[in-house]
Coordinates of C-alpha atoms in Angstrom, one line a residue:
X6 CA 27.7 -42.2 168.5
X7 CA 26.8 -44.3 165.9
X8 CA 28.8 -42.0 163.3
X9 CA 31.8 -43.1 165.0
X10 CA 30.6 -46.4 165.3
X11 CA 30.6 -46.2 161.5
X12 CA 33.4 -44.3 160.5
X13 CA 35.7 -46.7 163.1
X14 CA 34.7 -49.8 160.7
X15 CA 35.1 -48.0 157.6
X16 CA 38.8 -47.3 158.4
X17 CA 39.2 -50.9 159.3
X18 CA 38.0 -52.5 156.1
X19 CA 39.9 -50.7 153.6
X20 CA 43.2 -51.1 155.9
X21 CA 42.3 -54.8 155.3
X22 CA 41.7 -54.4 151.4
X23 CA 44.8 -52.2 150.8
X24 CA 46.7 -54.5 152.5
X25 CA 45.6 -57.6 150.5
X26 CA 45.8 -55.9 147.4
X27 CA 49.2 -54.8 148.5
X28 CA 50.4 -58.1 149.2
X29 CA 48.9 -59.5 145.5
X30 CA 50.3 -56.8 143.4
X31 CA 54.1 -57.8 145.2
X32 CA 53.5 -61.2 144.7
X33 CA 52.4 -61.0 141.0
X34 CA 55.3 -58.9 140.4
X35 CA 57.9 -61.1 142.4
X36 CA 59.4 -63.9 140.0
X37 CA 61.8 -66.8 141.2
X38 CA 63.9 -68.4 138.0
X39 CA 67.1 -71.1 138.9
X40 CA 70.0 -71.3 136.3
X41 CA 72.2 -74.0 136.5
X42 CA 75.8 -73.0 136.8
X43 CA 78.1 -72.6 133.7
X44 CA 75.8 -72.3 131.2
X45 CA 74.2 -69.6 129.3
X46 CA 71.6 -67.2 130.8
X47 CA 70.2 -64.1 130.3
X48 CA 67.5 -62.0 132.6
X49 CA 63.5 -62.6 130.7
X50 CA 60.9 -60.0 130.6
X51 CA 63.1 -56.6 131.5
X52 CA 63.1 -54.0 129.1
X53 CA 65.6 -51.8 131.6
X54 CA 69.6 -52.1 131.2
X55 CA 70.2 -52.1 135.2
X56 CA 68.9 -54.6 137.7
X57 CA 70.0 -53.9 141.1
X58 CA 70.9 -56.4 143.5
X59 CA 68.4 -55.2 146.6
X60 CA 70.8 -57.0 148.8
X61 CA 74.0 -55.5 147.7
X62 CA 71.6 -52.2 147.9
X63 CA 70.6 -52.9 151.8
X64 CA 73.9 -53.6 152.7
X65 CA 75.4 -50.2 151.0
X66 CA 73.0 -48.4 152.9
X67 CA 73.9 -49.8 156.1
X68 CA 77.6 -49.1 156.0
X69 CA 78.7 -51.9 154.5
X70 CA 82.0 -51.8 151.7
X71 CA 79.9 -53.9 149.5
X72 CA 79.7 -52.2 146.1
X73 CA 76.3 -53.0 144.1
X74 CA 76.3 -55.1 141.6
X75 CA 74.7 -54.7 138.4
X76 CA 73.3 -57.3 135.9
X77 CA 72.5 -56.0 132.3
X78 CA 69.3 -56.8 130.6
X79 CA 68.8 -59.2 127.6
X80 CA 72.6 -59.8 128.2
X81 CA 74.1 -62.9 127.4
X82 CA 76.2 -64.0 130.2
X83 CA 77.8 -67.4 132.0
X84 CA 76.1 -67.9 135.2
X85 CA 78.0 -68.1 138.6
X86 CA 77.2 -68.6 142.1
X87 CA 77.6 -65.1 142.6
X88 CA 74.8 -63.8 140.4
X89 CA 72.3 -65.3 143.2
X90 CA 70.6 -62.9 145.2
X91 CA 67.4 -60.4 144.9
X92 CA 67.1 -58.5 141.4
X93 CA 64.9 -55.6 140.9
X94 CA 63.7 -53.1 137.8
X95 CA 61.8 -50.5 136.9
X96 CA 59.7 -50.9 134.1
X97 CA 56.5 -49.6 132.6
X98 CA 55.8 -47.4 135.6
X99 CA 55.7 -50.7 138.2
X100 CA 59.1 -52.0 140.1
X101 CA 59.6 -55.5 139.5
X102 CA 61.3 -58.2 142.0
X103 CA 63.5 -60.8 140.3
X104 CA 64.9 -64.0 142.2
X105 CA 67.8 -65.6 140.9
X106 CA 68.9 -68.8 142.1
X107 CA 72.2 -70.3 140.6
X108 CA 73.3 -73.7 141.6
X109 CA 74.5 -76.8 140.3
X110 CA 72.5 -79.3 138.8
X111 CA 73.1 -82.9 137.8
X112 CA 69.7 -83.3 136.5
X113 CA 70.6 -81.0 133.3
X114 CA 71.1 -82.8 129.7
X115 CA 74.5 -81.2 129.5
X116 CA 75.0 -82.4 125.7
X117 CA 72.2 -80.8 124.4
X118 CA 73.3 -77.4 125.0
X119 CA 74.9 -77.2 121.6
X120 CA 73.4 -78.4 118.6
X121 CA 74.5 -77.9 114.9
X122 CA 72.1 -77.5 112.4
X123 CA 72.2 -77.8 108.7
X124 CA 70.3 -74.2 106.9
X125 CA 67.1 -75.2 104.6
X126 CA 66.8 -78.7 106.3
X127 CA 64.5 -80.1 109.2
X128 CA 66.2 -79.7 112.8
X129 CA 65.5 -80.2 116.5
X130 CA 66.1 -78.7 119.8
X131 CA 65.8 -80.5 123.2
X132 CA 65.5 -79.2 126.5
X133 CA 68.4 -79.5 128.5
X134 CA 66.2 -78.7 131.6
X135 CA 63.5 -81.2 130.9
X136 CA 64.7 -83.5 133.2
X137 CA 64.7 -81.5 136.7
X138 CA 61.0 -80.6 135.8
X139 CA 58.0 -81.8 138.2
X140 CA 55.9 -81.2 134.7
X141 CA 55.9 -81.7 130.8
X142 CA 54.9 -77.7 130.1
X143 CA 58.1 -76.6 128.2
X144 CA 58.1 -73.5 126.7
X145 CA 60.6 -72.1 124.4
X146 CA 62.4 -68.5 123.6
X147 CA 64.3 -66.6 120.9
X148 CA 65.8 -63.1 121.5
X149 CA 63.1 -62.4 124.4
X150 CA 60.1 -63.8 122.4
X151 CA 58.2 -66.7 122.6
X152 CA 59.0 -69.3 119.2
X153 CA 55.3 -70.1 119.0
X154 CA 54.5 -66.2 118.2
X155 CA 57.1 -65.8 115.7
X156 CA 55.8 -66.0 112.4
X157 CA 58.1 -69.3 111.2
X158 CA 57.4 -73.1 110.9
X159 CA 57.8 -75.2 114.1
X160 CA 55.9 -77.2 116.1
X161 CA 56.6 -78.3 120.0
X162 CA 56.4 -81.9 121.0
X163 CA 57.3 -82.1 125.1
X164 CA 60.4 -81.0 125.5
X165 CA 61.2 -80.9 121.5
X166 CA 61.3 -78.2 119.1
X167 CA 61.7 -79.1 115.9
X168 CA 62.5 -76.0 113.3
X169 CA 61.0 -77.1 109.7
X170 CA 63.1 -75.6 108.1
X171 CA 66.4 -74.2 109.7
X172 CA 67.1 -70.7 108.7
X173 CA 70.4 -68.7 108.9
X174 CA 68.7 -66.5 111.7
X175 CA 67.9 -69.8 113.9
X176 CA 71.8 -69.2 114.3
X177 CA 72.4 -68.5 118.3
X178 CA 70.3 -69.2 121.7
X179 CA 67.3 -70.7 122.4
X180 CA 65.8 -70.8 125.6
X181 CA 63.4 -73.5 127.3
X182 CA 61.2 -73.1 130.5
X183 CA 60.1 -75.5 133.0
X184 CA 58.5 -75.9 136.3
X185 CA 59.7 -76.5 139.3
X186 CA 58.2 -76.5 142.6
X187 CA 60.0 -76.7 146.1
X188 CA 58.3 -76.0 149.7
X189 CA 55.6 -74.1 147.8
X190 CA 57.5 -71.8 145.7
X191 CA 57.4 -72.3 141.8
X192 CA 61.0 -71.8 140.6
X193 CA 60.9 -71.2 136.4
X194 CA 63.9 -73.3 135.3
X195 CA 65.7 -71.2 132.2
X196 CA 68.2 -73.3 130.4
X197 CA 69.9 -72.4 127.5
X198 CA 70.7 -74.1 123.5
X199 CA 73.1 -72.6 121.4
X200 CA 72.2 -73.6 117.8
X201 CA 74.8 -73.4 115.2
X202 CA 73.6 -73.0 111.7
X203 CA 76.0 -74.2 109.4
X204 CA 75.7 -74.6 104.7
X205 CA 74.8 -78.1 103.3
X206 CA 78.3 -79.8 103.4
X207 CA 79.9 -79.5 99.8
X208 CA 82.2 -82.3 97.8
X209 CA 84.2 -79.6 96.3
X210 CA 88.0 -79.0 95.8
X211 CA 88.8 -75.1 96.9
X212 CA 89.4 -72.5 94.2
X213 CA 91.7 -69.9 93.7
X214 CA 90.6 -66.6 92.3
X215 CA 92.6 -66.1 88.8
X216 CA 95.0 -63.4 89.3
X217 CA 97.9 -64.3 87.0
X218 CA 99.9 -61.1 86.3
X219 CA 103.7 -61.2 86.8
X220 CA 104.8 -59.6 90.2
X221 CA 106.9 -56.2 90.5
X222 CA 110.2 -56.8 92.7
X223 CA 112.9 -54.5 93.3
X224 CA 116.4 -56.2 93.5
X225 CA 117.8 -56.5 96.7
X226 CA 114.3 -56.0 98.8
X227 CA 112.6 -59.0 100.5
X228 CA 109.1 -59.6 99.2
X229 CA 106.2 -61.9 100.1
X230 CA 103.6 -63.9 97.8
X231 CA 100.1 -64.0 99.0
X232 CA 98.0 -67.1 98.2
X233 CA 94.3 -66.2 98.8
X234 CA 92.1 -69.4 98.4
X235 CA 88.5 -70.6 98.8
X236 CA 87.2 -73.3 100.9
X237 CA 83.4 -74.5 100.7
X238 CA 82.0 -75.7 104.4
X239 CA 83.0 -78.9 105.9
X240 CA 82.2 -80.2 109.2
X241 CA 86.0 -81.0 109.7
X242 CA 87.7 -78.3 108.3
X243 CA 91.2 -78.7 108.0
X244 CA 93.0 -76.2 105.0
X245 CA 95.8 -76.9 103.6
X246 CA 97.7 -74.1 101.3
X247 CA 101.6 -74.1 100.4
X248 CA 103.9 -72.6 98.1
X249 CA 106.5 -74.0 95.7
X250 CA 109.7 -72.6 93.9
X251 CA 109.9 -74.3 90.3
X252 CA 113.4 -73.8 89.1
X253 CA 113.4 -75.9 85.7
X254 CA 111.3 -78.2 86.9
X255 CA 112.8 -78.9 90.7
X256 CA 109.9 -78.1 93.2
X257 CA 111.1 -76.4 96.7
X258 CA 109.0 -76.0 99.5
X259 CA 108.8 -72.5 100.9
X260 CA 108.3 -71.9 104.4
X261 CA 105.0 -70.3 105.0
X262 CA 102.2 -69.5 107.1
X263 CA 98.4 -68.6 107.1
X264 CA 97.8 -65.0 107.4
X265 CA 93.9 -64.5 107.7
X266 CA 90.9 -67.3 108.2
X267 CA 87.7 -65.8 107.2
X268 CA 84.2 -67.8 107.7
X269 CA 81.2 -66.5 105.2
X270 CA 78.1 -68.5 104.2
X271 CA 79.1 -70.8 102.2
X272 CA 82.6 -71.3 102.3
X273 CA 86.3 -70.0 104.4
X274 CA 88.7 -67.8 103.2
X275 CA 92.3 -68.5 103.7
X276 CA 95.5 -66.4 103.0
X277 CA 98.8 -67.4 103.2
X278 CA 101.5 -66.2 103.3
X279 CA 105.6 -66.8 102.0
X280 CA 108.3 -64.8 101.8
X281 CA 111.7 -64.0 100.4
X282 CA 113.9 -62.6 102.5
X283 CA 115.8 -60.7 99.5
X284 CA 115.1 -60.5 95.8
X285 CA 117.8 -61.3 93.4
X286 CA 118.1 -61.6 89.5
X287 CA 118.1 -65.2 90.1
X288 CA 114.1 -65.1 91.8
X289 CA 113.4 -64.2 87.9
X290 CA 113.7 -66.8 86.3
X291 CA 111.9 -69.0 88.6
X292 CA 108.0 -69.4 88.4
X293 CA 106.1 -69.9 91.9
X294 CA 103.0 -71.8 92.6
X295 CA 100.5 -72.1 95.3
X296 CA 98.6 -75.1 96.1
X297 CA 95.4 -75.5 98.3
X298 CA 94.0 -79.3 98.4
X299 CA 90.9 -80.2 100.9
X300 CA 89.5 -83.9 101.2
X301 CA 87.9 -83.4 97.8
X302 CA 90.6 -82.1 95.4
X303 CA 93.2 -79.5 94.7
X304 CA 93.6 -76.8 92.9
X305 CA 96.9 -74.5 92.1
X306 CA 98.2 -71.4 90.9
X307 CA 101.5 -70.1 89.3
X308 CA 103.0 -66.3 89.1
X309 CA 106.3 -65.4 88.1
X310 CA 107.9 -61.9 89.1
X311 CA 109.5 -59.1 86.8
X312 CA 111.7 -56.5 87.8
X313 CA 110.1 -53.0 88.9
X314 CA 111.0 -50.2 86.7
X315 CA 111.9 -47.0 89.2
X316 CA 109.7 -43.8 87.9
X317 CA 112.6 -41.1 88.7
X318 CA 110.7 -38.3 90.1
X319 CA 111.3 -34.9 90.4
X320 CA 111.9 -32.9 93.7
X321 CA 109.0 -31.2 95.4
X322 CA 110.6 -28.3 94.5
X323 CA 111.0 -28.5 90.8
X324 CA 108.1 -30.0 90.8
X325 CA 106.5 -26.8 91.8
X326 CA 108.6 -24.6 90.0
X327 CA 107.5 -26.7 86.8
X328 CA 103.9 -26.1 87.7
X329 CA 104.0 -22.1 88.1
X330 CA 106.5 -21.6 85.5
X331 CA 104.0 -21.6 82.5
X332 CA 101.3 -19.4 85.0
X333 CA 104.6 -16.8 85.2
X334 CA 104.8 -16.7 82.2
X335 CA 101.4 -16.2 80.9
X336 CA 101.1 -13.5 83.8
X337 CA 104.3 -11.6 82.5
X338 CA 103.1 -11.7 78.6
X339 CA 99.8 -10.2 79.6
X340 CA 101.2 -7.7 81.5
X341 CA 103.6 -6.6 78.6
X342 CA 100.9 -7.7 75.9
X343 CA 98.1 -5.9 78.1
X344 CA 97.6 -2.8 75.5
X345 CA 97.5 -5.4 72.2
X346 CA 95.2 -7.9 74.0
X347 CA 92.8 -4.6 74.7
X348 CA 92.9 -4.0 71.4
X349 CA 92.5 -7.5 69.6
X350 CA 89.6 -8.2 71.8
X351 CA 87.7 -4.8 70.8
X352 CA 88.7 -5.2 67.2
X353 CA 87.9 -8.3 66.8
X354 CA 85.6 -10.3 70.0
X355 CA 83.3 -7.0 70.9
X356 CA 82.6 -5.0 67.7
X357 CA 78.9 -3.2 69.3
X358 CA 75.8 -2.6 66.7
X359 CA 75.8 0.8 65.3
X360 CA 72.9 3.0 65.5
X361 CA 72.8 5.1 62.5
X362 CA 70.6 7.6 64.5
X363 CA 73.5 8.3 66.4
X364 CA 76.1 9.5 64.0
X365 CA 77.2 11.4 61.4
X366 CA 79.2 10.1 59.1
X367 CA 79.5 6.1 58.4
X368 CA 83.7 6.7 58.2
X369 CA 86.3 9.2 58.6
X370 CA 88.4 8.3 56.3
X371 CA 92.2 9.5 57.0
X372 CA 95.2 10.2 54.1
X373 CA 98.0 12.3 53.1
X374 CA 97.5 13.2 49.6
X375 CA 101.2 11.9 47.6
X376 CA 103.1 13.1 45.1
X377 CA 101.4 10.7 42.6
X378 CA 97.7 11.5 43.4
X379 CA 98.6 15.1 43.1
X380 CA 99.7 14.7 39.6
X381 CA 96.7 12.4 38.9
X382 CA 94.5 15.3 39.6
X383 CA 96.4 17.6 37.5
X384 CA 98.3 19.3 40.5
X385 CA 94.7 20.9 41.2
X386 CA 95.2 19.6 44.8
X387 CA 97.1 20.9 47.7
X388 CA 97.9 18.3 50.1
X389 CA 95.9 18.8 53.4
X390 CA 98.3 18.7 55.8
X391 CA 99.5 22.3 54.3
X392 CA 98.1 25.5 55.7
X393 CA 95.7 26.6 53.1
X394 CA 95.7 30.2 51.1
X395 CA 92.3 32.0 50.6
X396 CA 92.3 31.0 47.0
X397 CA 93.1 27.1 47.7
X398 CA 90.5 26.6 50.6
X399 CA 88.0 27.2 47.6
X400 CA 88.9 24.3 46.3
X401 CA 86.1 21.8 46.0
X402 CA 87.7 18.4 46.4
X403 CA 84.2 16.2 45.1
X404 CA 84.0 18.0 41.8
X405 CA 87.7 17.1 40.7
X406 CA 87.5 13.3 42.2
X407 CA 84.4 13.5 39.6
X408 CA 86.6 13.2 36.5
X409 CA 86.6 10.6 34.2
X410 CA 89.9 8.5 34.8
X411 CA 90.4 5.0 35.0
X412 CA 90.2 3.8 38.3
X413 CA 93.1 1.0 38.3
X414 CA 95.6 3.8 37.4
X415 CA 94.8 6.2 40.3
X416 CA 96.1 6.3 43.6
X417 CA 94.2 4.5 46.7
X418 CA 93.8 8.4 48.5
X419 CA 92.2 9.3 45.5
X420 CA 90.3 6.3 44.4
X421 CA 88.7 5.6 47.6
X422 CA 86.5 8.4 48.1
X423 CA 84.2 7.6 44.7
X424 CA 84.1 4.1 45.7
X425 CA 82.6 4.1 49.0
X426 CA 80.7 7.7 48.8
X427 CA 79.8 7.6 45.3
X428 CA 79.4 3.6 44.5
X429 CA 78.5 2.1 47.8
X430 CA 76.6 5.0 49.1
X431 CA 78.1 5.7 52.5
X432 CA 78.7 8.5 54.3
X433 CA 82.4 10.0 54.4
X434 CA 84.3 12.5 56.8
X435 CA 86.7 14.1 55.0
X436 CA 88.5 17.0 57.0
X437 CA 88.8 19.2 53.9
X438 CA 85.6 19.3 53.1
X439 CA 83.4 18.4 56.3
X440 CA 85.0 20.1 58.9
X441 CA 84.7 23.7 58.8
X442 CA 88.4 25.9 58.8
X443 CA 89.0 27.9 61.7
X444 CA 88.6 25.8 64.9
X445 CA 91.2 23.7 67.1
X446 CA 92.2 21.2 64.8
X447 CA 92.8 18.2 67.6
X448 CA 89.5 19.2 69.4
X449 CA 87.8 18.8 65.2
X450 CA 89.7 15.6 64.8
X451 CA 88.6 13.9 68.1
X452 CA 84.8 14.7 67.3
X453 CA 84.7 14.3 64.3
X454 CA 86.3 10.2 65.1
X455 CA 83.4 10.2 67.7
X456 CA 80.5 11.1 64.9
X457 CA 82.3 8.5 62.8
X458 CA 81.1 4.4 62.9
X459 CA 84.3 3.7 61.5
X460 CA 87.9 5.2 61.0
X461 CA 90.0 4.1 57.9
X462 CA 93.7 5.3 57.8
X463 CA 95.5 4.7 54.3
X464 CA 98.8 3.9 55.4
X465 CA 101.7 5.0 53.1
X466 CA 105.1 6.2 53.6
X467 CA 104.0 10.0 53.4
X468 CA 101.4 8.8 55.9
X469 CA 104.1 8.4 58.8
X470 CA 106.1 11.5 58.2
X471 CA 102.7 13.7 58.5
X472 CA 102.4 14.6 62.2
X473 CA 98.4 15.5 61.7
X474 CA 98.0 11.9 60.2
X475 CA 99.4 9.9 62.6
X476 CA 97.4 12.0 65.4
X477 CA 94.3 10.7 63.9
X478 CA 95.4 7.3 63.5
X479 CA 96.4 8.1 67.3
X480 CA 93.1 9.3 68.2
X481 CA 91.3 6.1 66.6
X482 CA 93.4 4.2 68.6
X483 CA 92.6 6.1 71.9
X484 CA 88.7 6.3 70.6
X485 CA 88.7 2.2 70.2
X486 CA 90.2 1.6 73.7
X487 CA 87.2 3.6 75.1
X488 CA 84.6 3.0 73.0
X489 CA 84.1 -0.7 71.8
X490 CA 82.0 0.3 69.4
X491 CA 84.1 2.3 66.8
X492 CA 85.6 -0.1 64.1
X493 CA 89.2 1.1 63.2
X494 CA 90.7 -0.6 59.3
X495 CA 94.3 0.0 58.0
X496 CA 94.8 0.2 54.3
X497 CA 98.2 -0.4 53.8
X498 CA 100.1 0.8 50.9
X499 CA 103.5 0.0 51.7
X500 CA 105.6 -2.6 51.8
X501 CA 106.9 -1.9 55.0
X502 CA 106.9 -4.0 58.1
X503 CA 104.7 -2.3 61.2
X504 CA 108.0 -3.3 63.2
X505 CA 110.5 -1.9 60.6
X506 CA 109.1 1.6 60.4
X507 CA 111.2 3.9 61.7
X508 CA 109.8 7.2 60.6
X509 CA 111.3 10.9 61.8
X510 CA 110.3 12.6 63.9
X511 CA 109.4 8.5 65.9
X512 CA 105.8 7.4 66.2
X513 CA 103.7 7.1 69.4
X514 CA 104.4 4.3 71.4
X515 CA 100.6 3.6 71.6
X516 CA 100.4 3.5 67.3
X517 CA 103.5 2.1 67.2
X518 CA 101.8 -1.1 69.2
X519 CA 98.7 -0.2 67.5
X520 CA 100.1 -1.3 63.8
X521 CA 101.1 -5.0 64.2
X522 CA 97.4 -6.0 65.9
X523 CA 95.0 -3.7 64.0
X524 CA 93.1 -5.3 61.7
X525 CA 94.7 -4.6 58.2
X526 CA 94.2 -4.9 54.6
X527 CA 97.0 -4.5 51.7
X528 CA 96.6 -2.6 48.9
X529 CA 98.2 -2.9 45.1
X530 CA 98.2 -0.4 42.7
X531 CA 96.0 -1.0 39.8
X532 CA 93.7 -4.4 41.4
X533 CA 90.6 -4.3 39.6
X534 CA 87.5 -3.9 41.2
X535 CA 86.9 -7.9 41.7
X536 CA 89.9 -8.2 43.5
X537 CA 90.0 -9.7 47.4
X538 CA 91.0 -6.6 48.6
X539 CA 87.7 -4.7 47.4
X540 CA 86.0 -7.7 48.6
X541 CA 87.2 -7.8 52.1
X542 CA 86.7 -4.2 52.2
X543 CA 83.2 -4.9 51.7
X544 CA 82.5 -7.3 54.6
X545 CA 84.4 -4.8 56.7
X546 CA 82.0 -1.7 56.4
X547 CA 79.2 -0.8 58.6
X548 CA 76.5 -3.0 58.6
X549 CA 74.2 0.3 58.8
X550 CA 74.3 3.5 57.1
X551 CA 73.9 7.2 58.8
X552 CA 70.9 8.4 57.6
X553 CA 72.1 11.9 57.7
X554 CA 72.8 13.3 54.2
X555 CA 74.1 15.8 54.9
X556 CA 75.5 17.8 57.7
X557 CA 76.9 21.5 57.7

């Protein structure tokens, strides 16, 4: 029994104490702030963008057509009767109740809720609600934060707030509470000042940026001058820009009008505008001048016009064609040029290092013996290109290239083996002597190119008519397009141009190409030994000699 007892009074004391602290927290909550009508206002202390009106909300649920109405945040807005009514918000877990009372209010300093200030000087601020108050506690705001915990120079005196010194930020609205209490309720009075910041008035004239290049017209086309001036700040502003036609010294008005007003810092821009309805050779000779005067001065500037020069040009069309036509015909020429391109590129952009390990002979050196070098060797020698008796392939070229003869009077065929073999040491291929009789002469020729680092043809009108010759200068040719690393030399002894040679039976088309691209040397009978030609020759050898000596 006396559990119950017990229990029964337990339940009613915290009923009671949930209650009451029910009641407090809603009323701690629950805020009452008048506006007076027509003047700015914005909602305090609400970090939400909604606030429901609760009795637009009631009303909805209970059938009603009423729609709810919804009141933004920190929104700047014009108060109305209608804004009146019960406002709530969610914010920082806890639902808060807002009353908003709009009504009219003769007590209100109405002409103190503008004020102009000037920047970097001392400026003021006075309540317009001061005078409804039942108290002197006036406290002020700036974008939702009290002034006296912003980190800036001011001090409040009653309803004052003087700003030491005004800053361009001041620049907008600046709210002031006070207190006022009917039947009980304290009402928090919110009236708004909005504080224009304005530059320290100047005693200039306005200025026109310098832009005094004549003007491009076209005959016959209207056209329209553009006057862009510079006003510094003035508490009356009042612009004043126009344009004159000079014609020898008679000034006419044109009709104008201002295009664009800008407002910056310091100072207004102003554009205006005139226009000539058509261009003719008479608007020449004429000069034009803007003016733009303020209560402090003027200021003017003068432009005369010059007749635009028409850039003909071409159709899209040709355009085009004019911009692929030099592509075309670089793509053409390398097709038809492919085979000498090839060729100048190995000869002369990709010449590989030589590994003497690798070959056999330093060069293959390639001739048709003439009449001349036949009678130089005392008709000992039977030109190569003959088939050879038993007797004559017992012939030993070396020993009769031996004698002693002078060298300026002998024939290149014949004069070229002792140089390079016997004077400069390298290593020749010479089919009569290093190539043994008996095998398939094309398959001997082709190896013995590939053994070679180098191929040398001397060129010569016998040269041409010898089928075998021109095979191996038709091999090299072949052996170079494959192998980058062969080096391929003509020594010409003709005269002849590569293009006018037109031998019988016709040469390849591939040394026919061959001849005007190869790299190339000329040869005169009887050039001593200090000549270019043996000089040239020189720098054109293999940088490395075949250590082979020999190989049978």
């Amino acid at each position: 029994m006396e559990t119950a007892y017990f229990l029964f009074f337990l339940h009613l004391s915290l009923k009671g104490y949930c209650e009451a602290n029910h009641q407090t927290n809603k009323s701690d909550l629950q805020k009452h702030y008048k506006a007076a009508e027509g003047q700015n206002f914005t909602m305090p202390y609400c970090n939400c963008s909604k606030m429901v009106d609760m009795k637009s909300t009631s009303s909805s649920a209970e059938g009603g057509g009423n729609e709810e109405q919804f009141l933004d945040c920190g929104k700047l807005f014009i108060a109305e009767a209608k804004h009146s009514g019960n406002y709530s918000c969610f914010t920082n877990g806890n639902k808060l109740f807002f009353r908003l009372q709009v009504e009219k209010m003769r007590c209100l300093w109405r002409n103190e809720s503008i004020k102009i200030l000037v920047v970097c000087a001392g400026g003021q601020i006075s309540c317009p609600g001061f005078g409804c108050s039942n108290n002197t506690n006036v406290t002020w705001y700036k974008n939702k934060k009290k002034v006296s915990d912003q980190h800036r120079p001011s001090r409040e005196v009653r309803e004052v707030l003087y700003l030491e010194p005004v800053h361009e930020k001041d620049d907008g609205v600046f709210f002031c509470h006070t207190q006022i209490i009917e039947g009980g309720v304290t009402w928090t009075l919110r009236t708004g000042v909005e504080v224009i910041v304005i530059p320290p008035p100047s005693r200039s004239p306005p200025r026109i940026p310098v832009d005094n290049e004549p003007k491009e017209v076209e005959i016959g086309q209207p056209y329209t001058f553009l006057c862009k001036a510079l006003f510094p700040f003035e508490l009356n502003f009042s612009p004043k820009i126009e344009w004159y036609m000079n014609n020898d010294g008679n000034m006419t008005l044109l009709d104008s009008k201002q295009k664009s007003l800008k407002k910056y810092t310091q100072e207004y821009e102003v554009i205006q505008v005139a226009t000539i309805n058509e261009v003719t050779p008479h608007h020449l000779t004429y000069t034009y001048t803007c003016i733009a005067s303020n209560t402090f001065g003027n200021i003017s500037a003068t432009i005369k016009l010059k007749r635009k020069i028409k850039v003909q040009w071409p159709s899209l069309v040709g355009y085009l064609v004019t911009a692929f036509l030099p592509v075309g015909g670089l793509i053409i020429i390398v097709r038809v040029k492919w085979l000498e391109i090839q060729l100048i590129y190995r000869c002369y952009f990709k010449n590989g290092k030589h590994n003497g390990d690798e070959k056999e002979f330093d060069v293959f050196l390639s001739y048709v013996w003439s009449p001349a070098s036949e009678e130089v060797l005392g008709g000992e020698i039977i030109s190569s290109r003959s088939p050879l008796n038993d007797e004559e392939g017992d012939l030993c070229i070396t020993d009769l290239l031996n004698e002693e003869v002078k060298a300026t009077k002998k024939p290149l065929e014949v004069l070229l083996p002792q140089v390079l073999e016997d004077q400069w040491g390298y290593r020749l291929c010479l089919l009569e002597r290093d190539v043994i009789p008996g095998g398939a002469y094309t398959n001997d020729v082709v190896l013995a190119i590939k053994k070679s680092q180098m191929l040398i043809c001397v060129l010569s009108d016998d040269y041409f008519t010898n089928s075998n010759a021109v095979f191996e200068l038709e091999s090299g040719v072949q052996a170079l397009l494959q192998n980058s690393v062969l080096k391929l030399l003509l020594l010409w002894t003709t005269k002849a141009s590569p293009s006018l040679i037109q031998p019988d039976p016709p040469l390849p088309t591939l040394v026919q190409r061959a001849l005007g691209v190869l790299p190339s040397l000329d040869w005169r009978s009887g050039e001593p030994f200090q000549s270019n030609f043996w000089r040239s020759l020189r720098k054109t050898m293999p940088k490395n000699k075949v250590k082979l000596v020999s190989v049978r």
